[in-house]
Amino acid sequence: MRFTRHIPLNGSYNIRDLGGYPTATGPTAWRRILRADSLHRLDDQAMQALHEMGCDTVIDLRRAEETTAQPNPFATAMPQVQYHNISLFEGLDPLITVDTDSADLLLDIYRLALTERGAEFATILRIIAQAEGAVLFQCTAGKDRTGMIAALLLLLAGATRDTVIADYALTGDYAPAMFAALHAEVQAAGETFDLSSPLLLCNPATMEALLHDLHDQHGGAEAYLLRHGLTETELAALRARLSDIAEQKGAA
């Protein structure tokens, strides 16, 4: 079987597989870990398709106000799929001075998340390590919170920094349609959505700078996660989840 990185399902824009990326020990495993944008538009058929792919765990990284405004259907509609809501960027907004002259506001947020939300990063990866079937984790655009979790996972699997950066930047291929849909939804709710905001970017240089910071300031992905509570056994489980290359045929 040949797999595709992007998984097109009705109601989604940015569901992607972390499989098929090269590492020193072989490609990462397909259909074991998925990253995604908001799932609130999924219909029953799309939800069933994910479950039939083996997905039995969904981790929602959004804040309570986001999950209230755009509820995740897996929270209530499919009990055979475990649903977790862990707000990864909770409480960061008051700590950030929104400076329009910032060289890279997203990078500022990512760095702050590493500093302030280590326990949450560890909790999320622990859930992934302990899951039986495939895991899908998601936020609103599948770019920032999702992108940081994906980066840690790929680094643990032995992917290069260039691979991690390319995976982050890939959201740009799906951003126009996704942000157009978000813009329409927000406007319909009587709110504003700035399509020119720098917060919508997925510049490769942003992830490159974050990876340097993760290494230089935190000792790398493994040291960072161990410091915040993951065990060596859990790290090994994450690597095994991503390095099982049986039946891997490469990306289409």
mmCIF file of C-alpha atoms in Angstrom:
data_model
loop_
_atom_site.group_PDB
_atom_site.id
_atom_site.type_symbol
_atom_site.label_atom_id
_atom_site.label_comp_id
_atom_site.label_asym_id
_atom_site.label_seq_id
_atom_site.Cartn_x
_atom_site.Cartn_y
_atom_site.Cartn_z
ATOM 1 C CA MET A 1 0.000 0.000 0.000
ATOM 2 C CA ARG A 2 1.180 3.487 -0.824
ATOM 3 C CA PHE A 3 0.303 6.293 1.546
ATOM 4 C CA THR A 4 -0.104 10.019 0.994
ATOM 5 C CA ARG A 5 1.106 12.616 3.447
ATOM 6 C CA HIS A 6 -1.976 14.806 3.107
ATOM 7 C CA ILE A 7 -5.229 13.062 4.000
ATOM 8 C CA PRO A 8 -8.124 14.791 2.230
ATOM 9 C CA LEU A 9 -11.341 14.423 4.183
ATOM 10 C CA ASN A 10 -14.547 16.395 3.908
ATOM 11 C CA GLY A 11 -14.474 19.263 6.409
ATOM 12 C CA SER A 12 -10.695 19.339 6.875
ATOM 13 C CA TYR A 13 -7.821 21.113 5.164
ATOM 14 C CA ASN A 14 -4.592 20.138 6.883
ATOM 15 C CA ILE A 15 -4.656 16.537 8.120
ATOM 16 C CA ARG A 16 -1.206 15.094 7.503
ATOM 17 C CA ASP A 17 0.671 11.909 8.326
ATOM 18 C CA LEU A 18 4.079 11.994 10.040
ATOM 19 C CA GLY A 19 5.051 8.776 8.287
ATOM 20 C CA GLY A 20 7.593 8.319 5.518
ATOM 21 C CA TYR A 21 10.178 10.805 6.742
ATOM 22 C CA PRO A 22 13.782 9.592 6.491
ATOM 23 C CA THR A 23 15.833 8.776 9.585
ATOM 24 C CA ALA A 24 19.099 6.904 10.104
ATOM 25 C CA THR A 25 17.162 3.731 10.967
ATOM 26 C CA GLY A 26 14.584 3.926 8.195
ATOM 27 C CA PRO A 27 11.483 5.946 7.381
ATOM 28 C CA THR A 28 9.008 6.934 10.057
ATOM 29 C CA ALA A 29 5.899 4.758 10.222
ATOM 30 C CA TRP A 30 2.748 5.607 8.323
ATOM 31 C CA ARG A 31 -0.720 5.891 9.884
ATOM 32 C CA ARG A 32 0.628 5.931 13.428
ATOM 33 C CA ILE A 33 0.625 9.674 14.159
ATOM 34 C CA LEU A 34 -1.438 12.313 12.368
ATOM 35 C CA ARG A 35 -1.363 16.101 12.730
ATOM 36 C CA ALA A 36 -4.365 18.232 11.850
ATOM 37 C CA ASP A 37 -6.217 21.503 11.796
ATOM 38 C CA SER A 38 -9.563 21.928 13.572
ATOM 39 C CA LEU A 39 -11.904 18.961 13.204
ATOM 40 C CA HIS A 40 -15.137 20.822 13.947
ATOM 41 C CA ARG A 41 -16.311 20.597 10.301
ATOM 42 C CA LEU A 42 -15.895 16.824 9.958
ATOM 43 C CA ASP A 43 -18.977 14.863 9.006
ATOM 44 C CA ASP A 44 -19.764 11.324 10.183
ATOM 45 C CA GLN A 45 -18.174 9.770 7.100
ATOM 46 C CA ALA A 46 -14.889 11.616 7.634
ATOM 47 C CA MET A 47 -14.819 10.671 11.317
ATOM 48 C CA GLN A 48 -15.424 7.038 10.425
ATOM 49 C CA ALA A 49 -12.647 7.177 7.832
ATOM 50 C CA LEU A 50 -10.173 8.325 10.489
ATOM 51 C CA HIS A 51 -11.294 5.586 12.833
ATOM 52 C CA GLU A 52 -10.912 3.001 10.066
ATOM 53 C CA MET A 53 -7.333 4.225 9.553
ATOM 54 C CA GLY A 54 -6.725 3.045 13.105
ATOM 55 C CA CYS A 55 -7.147 6.354 14.898
ATOM 56 C CA ASP A 56 -8.390 5.703 18.434
ATOM 57 C CA THR A 57 -6.987 8.778 20.189
ATOM 58 C CA VAL A 58 -7.581 12.468 19.434
ATOM 59 C CA ILE A 59 -5.697 15.202 21.288
ATOM 60 C CA ASP A 60 -7.156 18.702 20.989
ATOM 61 C CA LEU A 61 -4.564 21.377 21.798
ATOM 62 C CA ARG A 62 -6.982 24.321 21.726
ATOM 63 C CA ARG A 63 -8.165 26.612 24.494
ATOM 64 C CA ALA A 64 -11.592 26.236 26.115
ATOM 65 C CA GLU A 65 -13.005 29.209 24.220
ATOM 66 C CA GLU A 66 -11.947 27.601 20.943
ATOM 67 C CA THR A 67 -13.446 24.224 21.758
ATOM 68 C CA THR A 68 -16.677 25.928 22.858
ATOM 69 C CA ALA A 69 -16.967 28.008 19.695
ATOM 70 C CA GLN A 70 -16.003 25.146 17.382
ATOM 71 C CA PRO A 71 -16.590 21.857 19.233
ATOM 72 C CA ASN A 72 -14.571 18.803 18.363
ATOM 73 C CA PRO A 73 -17.008 16.075 17.252
ATOM 74 C CA PHE A 74 -14.814 13.352 18.742
ATOM 75 C CA ALA A 75 -15.496 14.789 22.183
ATOM 76 C CA THR A 76 -19.034 13.390 22.136
ATOM 77 C CA ALA A 77 -19.944 11.578 18.917
ATOM 78 C CA MET A 78 -17.605 8.569 18.757
ATOM 79 C CA PRO A 79 -16.984 7.004 22.185
ATOM 80 C CA GLN A 80 -14.639 4.363 20.771
ATOM 81 C CA VAL A 81 -12.127 7.171 20.127
ATOM 82 C CA GLN A 82 -10.509 8.611 23.247
ATOM 83 C CA TYR A 83 -10.649 12.406 23.292
ATOM 84 C CA HIS A 84 -8.241 14.594 25.278
ATOM 85 C CA ASN A 85 -8.248 18.377 25.489
ATOM 86 C CA ILE A 86 -4.968 19.888 26.684
ATOM 87 C CA SER A 87 -4.614 23.618 26.058
ATOM 88 C CA LEU A 88 -0.975 23.836 25.051
ATOM 89 C CA PHE A 89 -0.665 27.631 24.881
ATOM 90 C CA GLU A 90 -2.906 28.327 27.882
ATOM 91 C CA GLY A 91 -1.972 31.503 29.736
ATOM 92 C CA LEU A 92 0.707 32.637 27.307
ATOM 93 C CA ASP A 93 -1.160 35.635 25.884
ATOM 94 C CA PRO A 94 -0.811 37.882 28.962
ATOM 95 C CA LEU A 95 2.911 37.102 29.051
ATOM 96 C CA ILE A 96 3.502 38.316 25.502
ATOM 97 C CA THR A 97 3.822 41.965 24.596
ATOM 98 C CA VAL A 98 2.274 42.043 21.146
ATOM 99 C CA ASP A 99 4.825 44.183 19.368
ATOM 100 C CA THR A 100 4.058 44.675 15.680
ATOM 101 C CA ASP A 101 7.749 45.473 15.195
ATOM 102 C CA SER A 102 8.828 42.084 16.519
ATOM 103 C CA ALA A 103 11.150 40.366 14.075
ATOM 104 C CA ASP A 104 9.159 37.138 14.487
ATOM 105 C CA LEU A 105 6.159 37.176 16.802
ATOM 106 C CA LEU A 106 5.440 33.490 16.245
ATOM 107 C CA LEU A 107 8.960 32.597 17.303
ATOM 108 C CA ASP A 108 8.464 34.652 20.477
ATOM 109 C CA ILE A 109 5.329 32.621 21.254
ATOM 110 C CA TYR A 110 7.013 29.293 20.513
ATOM 111 C CA ARG A 111 9.974 30.123 22.736
ATOM 112 C CA LEU A 112 7.673 31.173 25.546
ATOM 113 C CA ALA A 113 5.711 27.936 25.183
ATOM 114 C CA LEU A 114 8.900 25.897 25.634
ATOM 115 C CA THR A 115 9.727 27.865 28.764
ATOM 116 C CA GLU A 116 6.279 27.943 30.358
ATOM 117 C CA ARG A 117 4.439 24.814 29.168
ATOM 118 C CA GLY A 118 6.912 21.990 29.602
ATOM 119 C CA ALA A 119 4.551 19.911 31.739
ATOM 120 C CA GLU A 120 1.867 20.120 29.060
ATOM 121 C CA PHE A 121 4.284 19.082 26.302
ATOM 122 C CA ALA A 122 5.236 16.057 28.403
ATOM 123 C CA THR A 123 1.603 15.156 29.132
ATOM 124 C CA ILE A 124 0.678 15.268 25.449
ATOM 125 C CA LEU A 125 3.597 13.082 24.425
ATOM 126 C CA ARG A 126 2.824 10.674 27.263
ATOM 127 C CA ILE A 127 -0.686 10.190 25.895
ATOM 128 C CA ILE A 128 0.795 9.482 22.465
ATOM 129 C CA ALA A 129 3.299 7.029 23.932
ATOM 130 C CA GLN A 130 0.576 5.111 25.795
ATOM 131 C CA ALA A 131 -2.015 5.004 22.996
ATOM 132 C CA GLU A 132 -2.804 1.682 21.394
ATOM 133 C CA GLY A 133 -3.848 2.756 17.898
ATOM 134 C CA ALA A 134 -3.038 5.746 15.751
ATOM 135 C CA VAL A 135 -3.078 9.183 17.365
ATOM 136 C CA LEU A 136 -4.279 12.445 15.860
ATOM 137 C CA PHE A 137 -3.353 15.743 17.496
ATOM 138 C CA GLN A 138 -4.751 19.056 16.290
ATOM 139 C CA CYS A 139 -5.237 22.760 16.959
ATOM 140 C CA THR A 140 -7.011 25.420 14.885
ATOM 141 C CA ALA A 141 -4.778 25.653 11.821
ATOM 142 C CA GLY A 142 -2.614 22.606 12.501
ATOM 143 C CA LYS A 143 0.423 24.866 12.383
ATOM 144 C CA ASP A 144 1.678 26.294 15.690
ATOM 145 C CA ARG A 145 0.711 24.114 18.662
ATOM 146 C CA THR A 146 0.470 21.122 16.368
ATOM 147 C CA GLY A 147 3.742 22.094 14.694
ATOM 148 C CA MET A 148 5.654 22.137 17.975
ATOM 149 C CA ILE A 149 4.386 18.682 18.984
ATOM 150 C CA ALA A 150 5.244 17.329 15.529
ATOM 151 C CA ALA A 151 8.740 18.793 15.768
ATOM 152 C CA LEU A 152 9.440 17.080 19.089
ATOM 153 C CA LEU A 153 8.151 13.750 17.776
ATOM 154 C CA LEU A 154 10.185 13.879 14.572
ATOM 155 C CA LEU A 155 13.340 14.849 16.447
ATOM 156 C CA LEU A 156 12.863 11.927 18.836
ATOM 157 C CA ALA A 157 12.462 9.640 15.820
ATOM 158 C CA GLY A 158 15.816 10.807 14.474
ATOM 159 C CA ALA A 159 14.625 13.094 11.682
ATOM 160 C CA THR A 160 16.962 15.884 10.661
ATOM 161 C CA ARG A 161 16.265 19.520 11.375
ATOM 162 C CA ASP A 162 15.709 20.088 7.659
ATOM 163 C CA THR A 163 12.984 17.431 7.696
ATOM 164 C CA VAL A 164 11.289 19.016 10.708
ATOM 165 C CA ILE A 165 11.432 22.445 9.069
ATOM 166 C CA ALA A 166 9.980 21.116 5.814
ATOM 167 C CA ASP A 167 7.129 19.413 7.675
ATOM 168 C CA TYR A 168 6.320 22.670 9.478
ATOM 169 C CA ALA A 169 6.371 24.723 6.278
ATOM 170 C CA LEU A 170 4.096 22.260 4.457
ATOM 171 C CA THR A 171 1.051 23.897 6.062
ATOM 172 C CA GLY A 172 1.643 26.723 3.588
ATOM 173 C CA ASP A 173 0.333 24.478 0.806
ATOM 174 C CA TYR A 174 -3.065 24.231 2.501
ATOM 175 C CA ALA A 175 -3.220 27.625 4.212
ATOM 176 C CA PRO A 176 -5.123 29.689 1.591
ATOM 177 C CA ALA A 177 -8.245 27.510 1.542
ATOM 178 C CA MET A 178 -8.063 26.826 5.270
ATOM 179 C CA PHE A 179 -7.746 30.465 6.286
ATOM 180 C CA ALA A 180 -10.452 31.488 3.827
ATOM 181 C CA ALA A 181 -12.818 29.065 5.575
ATOM 182 C CA LEU A 182 -11.800 30.337 9.010
ATOM 183 C CA HIS A 183 -12.252 33.923 7.828
ATOM 184 C CA ALA A 184 -15.796 33.177 6.662
ATOM 185 C CA GLU A 185 -16.688 31.438 9.928
ATOM 186 C CA VAL A 186 -15.302 34.215 12.108
ATOM 187 C CA GLN A 187 -17.018 36.903 10.073
ATOM 188 C CA ALA A 188 -20.321 35.019 10.274
ATOM 189 C CA ALA A 189 -19.934 35.103 14.071
ATOM 190 C CA GLY A 190 -19.558 38.893 13.936
ATOM 191 C CA GLU A 191 -15.842 38.888 14.752
ATOM 192 C CA THR A 192 -12.739 39.937 12.829
ATOM 193 C CA PHE A 193 -10.088 37.792 11.213
ATOM 194 C CA ASP A 194 -6.977 39.484 9.836
ATOM 195 C CA LEU A 195 -5.781 37.527 6.818
ATOM 196 C CA SER A 196 -2.602 39.625 6.736
ATOM 197 C CA SER A 197 -1.595 38.798 10.322
ATOM 198 C CA PRO A 198 1.978 37.517 10.760
ATOM 199 C CA LEU A 199 0.491 34.913 13.098
ATOM 200 C CA LEU A 200 -0.815 33.069 10.023
ATOM 201 C CA LEU A 201 2.633 32.506 8.544
ATOM 202 C CA CYS A 202 4.618 29.265 8.567
ATOM 203 C CA ASN A 203 8.016 30.612 7.624
ATOM 204 C CA PRO A 204 10.704 27.905 7.603
ATOM 205 C CA ALA A 205 13.077 30.351 9.316
ATOM 206 C CA THR A 206 10.753 30.431 12.333
ATOM 207 C CA MET A 207 11.018 26.687 12.918
ATOM 208 C CA GLU A 208 14.735 26.736 12.153
ATOM 209 C CA ALA A 209 15.296 29.352 14.870
ATOM 210 C CA LEU A 210 13.111 27.425 17.315
ATOM 211 C CA LEU A 211 15.085 24.212 16.765
ATOM 212 C CA HIS A 212 18.330 26.052 17.436
ATOM 213 C CA ASP A 213 16.800 27.428 20.636
ATOM 214 C CA LEU A 214 15.525 23.991 21.673
ATOM 215 C CA HIS A 215 19.048 22.632 21.285
ATOM 216 C CA ASP A 216 21.026 25.546 22.720
ATOM 217 C CA GLN A 217 18.729 26.544 25.579
ATOM 218 C CA HIS A 218 17.030 23.263 26.481
ATOM 219 C CA GLY A 219 19.505 20.566 25.470
ATOM 220 C CA GLY A 220 17.401 19.136 22.643
ATOM 221 C CA ALA A 221 14.068 17.318 22.487
ATOM 222 C CA GLU A 222 15.018 14.333 24.640
ATOM 223 C CA ALA A 223 16.608 16.353 27.441
ATOM 224 C CA TYR A 224 13.723 18.813 27.414
ATOM 225 C CA LEU A 225 11.067 16.115 27.769
ATOM 226 C CA LEU A 226 12.980 14.185 30.429
ATOM 227 C CA ARG A 227 13.355 17.374 32.435
ATOM 228 C CA HIS A 228 9.599 17.872 32.328
ATOM 229 C CA GLY A 229 8.592 14.416 33.441
ATOM 230 C CA LEU A 230 8.743 11.903 30.605
ATOM 231 C CA THR A 231 10.587 8.679 31.369
ATOM 232 C CA GLU A 232 13.145 6.841 29.268
ATOM 233 C CA THR A 233 10.526 4.113 28.796
ATOM 234 C CA GLU A 234 8.028 6.624 27.412
ATOM 235 C CA LEU A 235 10.638 8.092 25.064
ATOM 236 C CA ALA A 236 11.411 4.589 23.827
ATOM 237 C CA ALA A 237 7.690 3.994 23.216
ATOM 238 C CA LEU A 238 7.482 7.174 21.141
ATOM 239 C CA ARG A 239 10.472 6.145 19.057
ATOM 240 C CA ALA A 240 9.034 2.679 18.549
ATOM 241 C CA ARG A 241 5.701 4.155 17.443
ATOM 242 C CA LEU A 242 7.446 6.221 14.779
ATOM 243 C CA SER A 243 10.151 3.760 13.734
ATOM 244 C CA ASP A 244 8.132 0.617 13.015
ATOM 245 C CA ILE A 245 8.903 0.322 9.300
ATOM 246 C CA ALA A 246 7.043 -2.897 8.560
ATOM 247 C CA GLU A 247 4.921 -2.478 5.444
ATOM 248 C CA GLN A 248 6.343 0.966 4.734
ATOM 249 C CA LYS A 249 6.272 1.671 0.995
ATOM 250 C CA GLY A 250 7.077 5.381 0.852
ATOM 251 C CA ALA A 251 4.974 8.486 0.302
ATOM 252 C CA ALA A 252 2.904 9.008 -2.805
#
